Coordinates of C-alpha atoms in Angstrom, one line a residue:
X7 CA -86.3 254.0 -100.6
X8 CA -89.6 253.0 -99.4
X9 CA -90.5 255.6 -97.3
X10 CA -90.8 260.0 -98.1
X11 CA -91.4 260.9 -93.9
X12 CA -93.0 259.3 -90.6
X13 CA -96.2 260.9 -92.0
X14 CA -96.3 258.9 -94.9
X15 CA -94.7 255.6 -93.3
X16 CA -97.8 256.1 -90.6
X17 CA -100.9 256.4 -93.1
X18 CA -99.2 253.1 -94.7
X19 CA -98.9 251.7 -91.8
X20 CA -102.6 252.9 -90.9
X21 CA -104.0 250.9 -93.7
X22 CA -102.2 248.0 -93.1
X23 CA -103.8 247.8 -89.6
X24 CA -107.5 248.7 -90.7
X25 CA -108.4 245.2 -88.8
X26 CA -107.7 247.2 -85.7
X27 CA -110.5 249.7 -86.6
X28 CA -113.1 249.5 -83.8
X29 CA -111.3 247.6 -81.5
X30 CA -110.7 248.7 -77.8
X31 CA -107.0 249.8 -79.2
X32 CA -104.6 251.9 -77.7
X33 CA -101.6 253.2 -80.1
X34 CA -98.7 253.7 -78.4
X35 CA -95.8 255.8 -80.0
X36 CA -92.7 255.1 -78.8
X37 CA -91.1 259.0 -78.4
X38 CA -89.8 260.6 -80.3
X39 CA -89.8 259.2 -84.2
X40 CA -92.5 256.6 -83.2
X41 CA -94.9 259.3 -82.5
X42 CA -95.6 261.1 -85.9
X43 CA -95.8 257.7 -87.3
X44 CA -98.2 256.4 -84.5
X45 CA -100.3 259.9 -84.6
X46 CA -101.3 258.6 -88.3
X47 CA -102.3 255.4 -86.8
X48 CA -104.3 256.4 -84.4
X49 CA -106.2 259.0 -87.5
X50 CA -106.3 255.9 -89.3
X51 CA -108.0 253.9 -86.5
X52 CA -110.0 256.7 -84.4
X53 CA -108.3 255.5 -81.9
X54 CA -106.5 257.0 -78.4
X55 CA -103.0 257.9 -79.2
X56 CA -100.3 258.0 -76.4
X57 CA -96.6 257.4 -75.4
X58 CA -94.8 254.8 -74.0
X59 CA -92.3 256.0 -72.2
X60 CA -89.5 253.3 -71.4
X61 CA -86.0 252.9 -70.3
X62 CA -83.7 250.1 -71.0
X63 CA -81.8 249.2 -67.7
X64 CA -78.7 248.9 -69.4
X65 CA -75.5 246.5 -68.0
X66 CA -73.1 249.1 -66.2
X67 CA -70.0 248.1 -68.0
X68 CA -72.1 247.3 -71.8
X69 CA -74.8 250.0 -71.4
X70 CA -76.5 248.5 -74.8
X71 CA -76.7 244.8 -73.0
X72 CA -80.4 245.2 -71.5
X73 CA -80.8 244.0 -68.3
X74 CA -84.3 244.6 -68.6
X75 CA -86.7 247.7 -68.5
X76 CA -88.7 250.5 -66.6
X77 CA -92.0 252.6 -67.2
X78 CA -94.5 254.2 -66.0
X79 CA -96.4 253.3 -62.7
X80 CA -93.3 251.8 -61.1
X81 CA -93.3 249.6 -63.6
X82 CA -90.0 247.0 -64.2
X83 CA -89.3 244.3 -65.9
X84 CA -85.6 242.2 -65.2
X85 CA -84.0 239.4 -67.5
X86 CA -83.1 237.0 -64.3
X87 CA -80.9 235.2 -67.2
X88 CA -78.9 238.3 -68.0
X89 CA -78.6 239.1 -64.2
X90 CA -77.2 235.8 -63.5
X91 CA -74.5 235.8 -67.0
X92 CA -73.2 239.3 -66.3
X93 CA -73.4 238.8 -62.4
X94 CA -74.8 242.5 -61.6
X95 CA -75.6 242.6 -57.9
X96 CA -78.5 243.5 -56.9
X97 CA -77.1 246.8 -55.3
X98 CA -75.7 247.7 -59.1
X99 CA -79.0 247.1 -60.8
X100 CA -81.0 249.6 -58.3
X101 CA -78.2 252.5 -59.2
X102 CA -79.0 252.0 -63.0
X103 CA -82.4 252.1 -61.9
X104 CA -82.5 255.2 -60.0
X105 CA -80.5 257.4 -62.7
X106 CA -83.3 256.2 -65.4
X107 CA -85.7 256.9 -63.6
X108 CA -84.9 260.3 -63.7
X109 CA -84.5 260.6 -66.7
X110 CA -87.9 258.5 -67.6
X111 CA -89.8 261.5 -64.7
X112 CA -88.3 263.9 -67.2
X113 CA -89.5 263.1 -70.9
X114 CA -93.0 261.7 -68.9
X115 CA -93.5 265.4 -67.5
X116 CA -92.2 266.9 -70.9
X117 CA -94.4 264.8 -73.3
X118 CA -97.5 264.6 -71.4
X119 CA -97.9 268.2 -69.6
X120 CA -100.2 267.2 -67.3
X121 CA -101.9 265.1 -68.6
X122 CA -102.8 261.0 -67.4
X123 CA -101.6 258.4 -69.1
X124 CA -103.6 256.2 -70.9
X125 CA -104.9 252.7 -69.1
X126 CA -104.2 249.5 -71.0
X127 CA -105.8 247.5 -69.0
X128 CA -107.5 244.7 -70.1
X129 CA -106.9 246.4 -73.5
X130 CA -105.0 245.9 -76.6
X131 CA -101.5 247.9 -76.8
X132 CA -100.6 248.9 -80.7
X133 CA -97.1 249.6 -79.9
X134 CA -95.3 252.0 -83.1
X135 CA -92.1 253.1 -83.9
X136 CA -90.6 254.4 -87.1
X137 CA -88.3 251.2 -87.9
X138 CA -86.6 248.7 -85.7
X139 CA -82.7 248.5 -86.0
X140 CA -81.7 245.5 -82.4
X141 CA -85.3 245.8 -81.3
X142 CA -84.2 246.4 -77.7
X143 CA -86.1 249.5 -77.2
X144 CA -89.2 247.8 -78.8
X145 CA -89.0 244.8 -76.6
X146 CA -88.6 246.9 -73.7
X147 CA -92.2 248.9 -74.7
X148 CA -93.6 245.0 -75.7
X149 CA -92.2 244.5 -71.5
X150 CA -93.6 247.7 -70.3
X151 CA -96.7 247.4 -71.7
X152 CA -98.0 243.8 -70.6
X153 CA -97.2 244.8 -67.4
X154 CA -99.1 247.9 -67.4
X155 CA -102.3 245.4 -68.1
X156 CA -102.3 245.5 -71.8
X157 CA -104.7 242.1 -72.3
X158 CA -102.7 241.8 -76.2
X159 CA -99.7 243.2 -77.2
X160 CA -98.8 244.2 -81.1
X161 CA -95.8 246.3 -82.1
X162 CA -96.3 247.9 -86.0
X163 CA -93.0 249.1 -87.5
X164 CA -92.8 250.4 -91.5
X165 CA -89.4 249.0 -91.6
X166 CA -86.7 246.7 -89.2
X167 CA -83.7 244.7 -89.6
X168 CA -84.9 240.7 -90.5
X169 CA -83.6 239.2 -87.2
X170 CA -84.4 241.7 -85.2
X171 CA -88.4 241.4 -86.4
X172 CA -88.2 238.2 -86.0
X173 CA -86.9 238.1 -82.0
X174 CA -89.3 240.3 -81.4
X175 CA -92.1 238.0 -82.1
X176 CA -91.3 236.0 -78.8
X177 CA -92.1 240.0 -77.0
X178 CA -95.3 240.5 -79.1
X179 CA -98.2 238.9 -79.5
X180 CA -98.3 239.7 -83.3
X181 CA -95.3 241.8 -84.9
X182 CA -96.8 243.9 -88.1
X183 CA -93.7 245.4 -90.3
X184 CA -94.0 246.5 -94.1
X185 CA -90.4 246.3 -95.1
X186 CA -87.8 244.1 -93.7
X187 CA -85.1 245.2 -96.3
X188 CA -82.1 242.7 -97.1
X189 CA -79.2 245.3 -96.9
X190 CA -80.5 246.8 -93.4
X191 CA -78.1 249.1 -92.0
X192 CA -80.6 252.0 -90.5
X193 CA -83.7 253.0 -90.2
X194 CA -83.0 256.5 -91.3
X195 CA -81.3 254.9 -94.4
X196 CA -85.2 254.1 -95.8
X197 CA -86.9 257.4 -95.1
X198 CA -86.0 260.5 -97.5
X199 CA -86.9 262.9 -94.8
X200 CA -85.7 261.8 -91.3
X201 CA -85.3 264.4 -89.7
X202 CA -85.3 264.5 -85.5
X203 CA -88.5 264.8 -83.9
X204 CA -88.3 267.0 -80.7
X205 CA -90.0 266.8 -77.3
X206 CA -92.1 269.5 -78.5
X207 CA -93.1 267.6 -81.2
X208 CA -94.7 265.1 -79.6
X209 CA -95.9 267.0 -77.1
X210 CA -97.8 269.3 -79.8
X211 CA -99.2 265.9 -81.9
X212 CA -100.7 264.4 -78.5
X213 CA -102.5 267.6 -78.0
X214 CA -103.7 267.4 -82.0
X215 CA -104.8 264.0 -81.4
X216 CA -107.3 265.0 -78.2
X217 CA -109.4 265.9 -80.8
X218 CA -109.8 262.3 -83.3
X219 CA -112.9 260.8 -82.7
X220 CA -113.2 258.2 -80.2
X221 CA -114.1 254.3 -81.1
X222 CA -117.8 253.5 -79.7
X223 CA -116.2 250.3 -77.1
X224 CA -118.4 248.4 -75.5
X225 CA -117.8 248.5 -71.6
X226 CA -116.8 245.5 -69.4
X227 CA -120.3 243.4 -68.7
X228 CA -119.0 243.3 -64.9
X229 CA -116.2 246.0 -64.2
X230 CA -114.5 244.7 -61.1
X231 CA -115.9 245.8 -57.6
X232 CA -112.2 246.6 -56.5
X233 CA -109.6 247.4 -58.4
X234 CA -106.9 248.4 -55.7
X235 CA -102.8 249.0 -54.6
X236 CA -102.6 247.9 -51.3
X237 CA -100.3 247.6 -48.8
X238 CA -100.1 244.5 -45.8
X239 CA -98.6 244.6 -42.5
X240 CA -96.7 241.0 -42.4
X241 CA -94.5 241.1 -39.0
X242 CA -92.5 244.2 -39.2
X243 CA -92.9 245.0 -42.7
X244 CA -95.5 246.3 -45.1
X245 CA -96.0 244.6 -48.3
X246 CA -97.1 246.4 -51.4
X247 CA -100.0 244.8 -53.5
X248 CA -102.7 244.9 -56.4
X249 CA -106.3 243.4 -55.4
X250 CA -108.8 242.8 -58.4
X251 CA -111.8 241.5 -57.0
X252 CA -114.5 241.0 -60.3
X253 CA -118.4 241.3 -60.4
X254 CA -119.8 238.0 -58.7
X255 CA -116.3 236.4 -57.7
X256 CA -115.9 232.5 -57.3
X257 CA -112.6 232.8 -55.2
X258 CA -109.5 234.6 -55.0
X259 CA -106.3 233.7 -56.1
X260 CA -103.0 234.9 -54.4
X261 CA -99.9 235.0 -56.8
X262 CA -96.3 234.4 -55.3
X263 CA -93.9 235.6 -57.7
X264 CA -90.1 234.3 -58.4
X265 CA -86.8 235.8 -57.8
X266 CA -86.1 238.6 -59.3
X267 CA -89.7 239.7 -60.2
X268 CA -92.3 241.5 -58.5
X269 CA -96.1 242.0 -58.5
X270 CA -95.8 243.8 -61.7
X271 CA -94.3 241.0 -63.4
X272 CA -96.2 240.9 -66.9
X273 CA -96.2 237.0 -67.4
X274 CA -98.0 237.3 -63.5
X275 CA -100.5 239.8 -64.9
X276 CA -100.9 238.5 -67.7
X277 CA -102.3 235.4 -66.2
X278 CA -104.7 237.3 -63.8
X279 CA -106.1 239.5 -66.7
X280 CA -107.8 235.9 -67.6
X281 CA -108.6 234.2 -64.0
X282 CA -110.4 237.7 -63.6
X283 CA -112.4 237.0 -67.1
X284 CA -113.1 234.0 -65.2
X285 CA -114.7 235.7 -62.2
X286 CA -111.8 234.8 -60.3
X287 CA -110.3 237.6 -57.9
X288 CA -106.2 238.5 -58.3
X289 CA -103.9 239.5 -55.3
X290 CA -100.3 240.4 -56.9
X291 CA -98.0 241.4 -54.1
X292 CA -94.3 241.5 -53.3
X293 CA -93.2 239.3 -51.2
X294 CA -90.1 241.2 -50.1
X295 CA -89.4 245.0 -49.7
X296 CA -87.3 246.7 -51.9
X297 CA -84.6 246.6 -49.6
X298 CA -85.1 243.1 -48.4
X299 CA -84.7 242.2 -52.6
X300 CA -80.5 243.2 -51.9
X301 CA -80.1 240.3 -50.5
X302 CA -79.6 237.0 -52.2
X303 CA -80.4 235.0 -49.0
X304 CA -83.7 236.3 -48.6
X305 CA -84.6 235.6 -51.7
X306 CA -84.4 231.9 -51.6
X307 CA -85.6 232.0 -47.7
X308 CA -89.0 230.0 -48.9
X309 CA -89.7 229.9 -44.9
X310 CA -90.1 233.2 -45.2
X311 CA -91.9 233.7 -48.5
X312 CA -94.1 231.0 -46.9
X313 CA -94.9 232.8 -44.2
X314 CA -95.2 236.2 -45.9
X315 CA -98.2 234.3 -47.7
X316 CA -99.7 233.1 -45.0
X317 CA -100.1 236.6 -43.5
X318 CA -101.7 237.6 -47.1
X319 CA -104.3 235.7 -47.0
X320 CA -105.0 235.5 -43.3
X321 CA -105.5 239.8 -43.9
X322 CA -107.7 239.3 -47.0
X323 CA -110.1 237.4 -44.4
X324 CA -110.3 240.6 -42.7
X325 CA -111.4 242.4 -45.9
X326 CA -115.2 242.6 -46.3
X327 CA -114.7 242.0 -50.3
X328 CA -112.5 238.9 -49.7
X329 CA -113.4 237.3 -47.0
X330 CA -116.1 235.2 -47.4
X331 CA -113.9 233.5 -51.0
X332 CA -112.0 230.4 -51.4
X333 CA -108.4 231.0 -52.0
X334 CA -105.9 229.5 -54.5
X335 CA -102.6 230.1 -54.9
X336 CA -100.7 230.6 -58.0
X337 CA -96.9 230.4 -57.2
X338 CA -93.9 231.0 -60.1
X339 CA -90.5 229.6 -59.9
X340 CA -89.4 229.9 -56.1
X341 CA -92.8 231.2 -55.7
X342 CA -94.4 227.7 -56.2
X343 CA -91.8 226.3 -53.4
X344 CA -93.4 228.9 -51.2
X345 CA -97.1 228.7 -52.1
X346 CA -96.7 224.3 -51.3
X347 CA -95.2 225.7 -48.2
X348 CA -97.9 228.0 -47.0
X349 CA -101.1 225.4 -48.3
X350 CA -99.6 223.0 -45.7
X351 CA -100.1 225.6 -43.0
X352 CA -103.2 224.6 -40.6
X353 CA -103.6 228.5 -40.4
X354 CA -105.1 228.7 -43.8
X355 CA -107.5 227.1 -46.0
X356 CA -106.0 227.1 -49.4
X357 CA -108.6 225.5 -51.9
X358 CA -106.2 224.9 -54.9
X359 CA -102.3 225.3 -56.2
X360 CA -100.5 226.3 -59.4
X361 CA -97.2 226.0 -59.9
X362 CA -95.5 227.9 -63.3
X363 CA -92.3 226.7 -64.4
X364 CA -92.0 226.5 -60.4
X365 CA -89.5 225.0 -57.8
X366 CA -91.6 222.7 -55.9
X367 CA -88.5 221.0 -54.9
X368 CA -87.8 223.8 -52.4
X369 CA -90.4 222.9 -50.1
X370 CA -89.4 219.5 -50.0
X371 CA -89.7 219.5 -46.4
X372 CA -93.4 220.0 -46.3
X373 CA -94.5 218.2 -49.7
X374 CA -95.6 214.9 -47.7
X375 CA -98.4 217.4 -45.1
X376 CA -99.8 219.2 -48.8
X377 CA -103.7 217.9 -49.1
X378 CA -104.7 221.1 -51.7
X379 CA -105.1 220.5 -54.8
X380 CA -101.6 220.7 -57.0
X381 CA -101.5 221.4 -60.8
X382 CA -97.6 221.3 -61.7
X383 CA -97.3 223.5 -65.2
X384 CA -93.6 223.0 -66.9
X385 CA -92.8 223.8 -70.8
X386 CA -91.6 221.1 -72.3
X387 CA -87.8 222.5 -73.4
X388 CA -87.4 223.1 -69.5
X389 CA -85.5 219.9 -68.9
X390 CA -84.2 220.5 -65.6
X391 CA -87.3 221.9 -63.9
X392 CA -89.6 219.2 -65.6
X393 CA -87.5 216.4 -63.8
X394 CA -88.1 218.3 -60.4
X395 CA -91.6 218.6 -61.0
X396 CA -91.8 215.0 -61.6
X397 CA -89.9 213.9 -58.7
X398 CA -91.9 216.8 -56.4
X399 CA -95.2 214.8 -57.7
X400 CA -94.0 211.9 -56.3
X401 CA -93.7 213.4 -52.5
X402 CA -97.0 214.5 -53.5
X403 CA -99.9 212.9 -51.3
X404 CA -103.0 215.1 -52.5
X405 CA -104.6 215.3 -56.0
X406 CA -101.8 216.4 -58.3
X407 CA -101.5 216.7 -62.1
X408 CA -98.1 218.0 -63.9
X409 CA -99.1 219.3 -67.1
X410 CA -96.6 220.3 -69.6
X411 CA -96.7 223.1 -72.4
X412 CA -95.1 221.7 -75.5
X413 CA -91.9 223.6 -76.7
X414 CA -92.2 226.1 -73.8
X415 CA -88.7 226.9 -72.0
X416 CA -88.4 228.2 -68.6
X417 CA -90.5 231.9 -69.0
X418 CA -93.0 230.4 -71.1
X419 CA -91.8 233.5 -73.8
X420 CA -92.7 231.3 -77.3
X421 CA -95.9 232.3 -78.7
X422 CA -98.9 231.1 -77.0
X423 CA -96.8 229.1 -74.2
X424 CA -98.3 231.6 -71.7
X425 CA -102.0 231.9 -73.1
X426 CA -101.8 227.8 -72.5
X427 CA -100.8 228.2 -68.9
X428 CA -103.0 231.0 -68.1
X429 CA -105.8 228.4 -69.6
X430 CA -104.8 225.2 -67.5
X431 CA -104.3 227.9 -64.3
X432 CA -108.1 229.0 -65.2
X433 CA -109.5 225.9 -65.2
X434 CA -107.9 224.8 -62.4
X435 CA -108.9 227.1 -59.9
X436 CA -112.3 227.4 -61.4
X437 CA -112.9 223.6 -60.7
X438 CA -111.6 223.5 -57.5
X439 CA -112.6 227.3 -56.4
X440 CA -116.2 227.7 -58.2
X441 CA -119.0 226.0 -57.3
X442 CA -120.0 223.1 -58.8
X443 CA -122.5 224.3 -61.6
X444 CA -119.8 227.1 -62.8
X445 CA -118.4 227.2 -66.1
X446 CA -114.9 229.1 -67.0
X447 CA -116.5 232.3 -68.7
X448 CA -115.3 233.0 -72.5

């Protein structure tokens, strides 16, 4: 039995993580047995120690079947592949959503007391529990926290199931865990004391750690001039959005997300956390309202998404910040169909396209009238979208390249598929957005 409490498990853990030491770190317990082990990591590392506070957003007939997650900040995360196997509607997925999001207000208010959570952006999230058994709540937190900003992701565990370590690898950046035991059953079975941590608990060690020293971290050379939610009138509906706008932009680039996702889709931040390390400003927004999301038609309606774009970035000329920037659009599975659609509008200038595992196909109509531009991106395992990208290049009568990530499926989940497309995206628009002389920053 490798383990006498959490207290112990976390000053193991703590040592094994001493690389950590001065980085700008964030532990993260997961509540409540991943807190008294995380509260040891964060002694260990003089770092900040707080919660993640997630909810699975469980199938309504297999409640242990994730169909994806929630946190903080209005935060959520959907498997489009589970969605579309178990088909839950759309109206079925916002019920589950709105009883744990309850429930998530409840422990958030209980565990914190008042006090802010913790940003992670542009940071590194150390994400700890006490063991890992399926790994579900830890890839929900791995979810959670990329979309939140987290720049890295690493979940630390003192024990977990084999398999269940190892899925977790495509969540995580890195995955740190000291005993993967061969006869795994639980994770109380390796601790002599295990014990039930209550809310109080963790309330009481985030108030102890307050007091650990603080990490000297250098500050961002050019913290961004705007750093904003919000919120576009496009016909008669208001669309909710993030603008970034870095020190010294080159341009702007507009993100259209797929179905099923959001502006706080992680792979979609993820990606603009580097364009904006690349002085290249970010506009996430949603390109449907929550209601408007119900319905499958809409959805696919890439006349509409088009549109919706259109009126994006014909507002951001109106923004003093903005509006003087060359834009590029980044476009993600049906995304992509609409951001071809919208460059081939005469009312914008649209200096530059990327398309992510996109649908290109869907604005087949327009293809032929494109002149921006067009960097195709397709993971290599992604048979059926690679073969549309390649026809879609084809109708293509403007600069185009179709680059494609070797072993990366559909999501771009394997380790480093996504750091690869945020790279080619970078370069991209910096070449085609920057002027001449500029130079992709480190």
């Amino acid at each position: 039995m490798p383990f006498t409490d959490r207290t112990e498990a976390g000053r193991r853990l703590g040592e094994r993580l001493d690389g950590f030491r001065g980085e700008d770190v964030v532990v993260l317990g997961l509540p409540r047995g991943g807190v008294p082990v995380a509260f040891e990591v964060a002694r260990a590392l003089d770092a900040p120690l707080d919660v993640i506070v997630v909810r699975k957003l469980g199938v309504p007939y297999q409640p242990e079947l994730a169909l994806g997650a929630i946190g903080e900040g209005d935060v959520r995360v959907v498997n489009d592949e589970v969605m579309h196997r178990t088909q839950v509607s759309a109206e079925e997925l916002a019920a589950v959503e709105r009883a744990e999001r309850g429930e998530l207000r409840r422990r958030v208010e209980k565990f914190r007391a008042g006090r802010d959570r913790v940003s992670l952006t542009g940071r590194t999230a150390l994400i700890v529990d006490d063991g890992v058994a399926t790994g579900s709540t830890a890839r929900a937190a791995c979810q959670v926290a990329r979309a939140q900003g987290a720049a890295r992701v690493i979940l630390a565990v003192p024990v977990g199931a084999a398999d269940a370590i190892q899925s977790l690898r495509a969540d995580a950046d890195s995955v740190i865990c000291l005993e993967t035991p061969v006869w795994f059953l639980a994770v109380g079975q390796w601790y002599r004391d295990f014990r039930q941590t209550s809310d109080d608990d963790v309330a009481a060690l985030l108030r102890a750690a307050e007091r650990f020293p603080q990490p000297a971290v250098a500050a961002a050379d050019d913290p961004p001039i705007r750093d904003d939610e919000i919120e576009v009138q496009a016909g008669q509906v208001r669309l909710a959005g993030h603008l970034t706008i870095p020190e010294n932009p080159v341009g702007l680039v507009v993100f259209a997300h797929g179905s099923g996702s959001s502006r706080h889709s992680p792979r979609n931040r993820h990606v603009a956390a580097i364009l904006n390390r690349a002085g290249l400003g970010t506009l996430l927004f949603d390109l449907l309202t929550d209601s408007e999301e119900l319905h499958r038609a809409r959805v696919f309606d890439i006349e509409l998404l088009a549109h919706r774009l259109v009126e994006v970035t014909r507002w951001l000329a109106t923004q003093p910040d903005a509006m003087s920037l060359p834009i590029g659009y980044f476009g993600a599975s049906t995304g992509a169909g609409a951001a071809l659609w919208a460059a081939a509008d005469p009312q914008v200038d649209v200096h530059a396209v990327v398309s992510r595992g996109g649908r290109p196909d869907l604005a087949a109509r327009r293809l032929a009238a494109v002149t921006t531009p067009t960097l195709l991106i397709v993971g290599g395992h992604d048979d059926l979208v690679l073969d549309l990208n390649q026809r879609a290049k084809a109708a293509l009568h403007c600069e185009c390249q179709l680059a494609v990530v070797p072993g990366a499926t559909h999501l771009f989940e394997e380790p480093g598929a996504l750091d690869a497309v945020a790279a080619l995206a970078r370069d991209w628009f910096v070449r085609h957005l920057a002027p001449a002389t500029s130079e992709p920053k480190a």
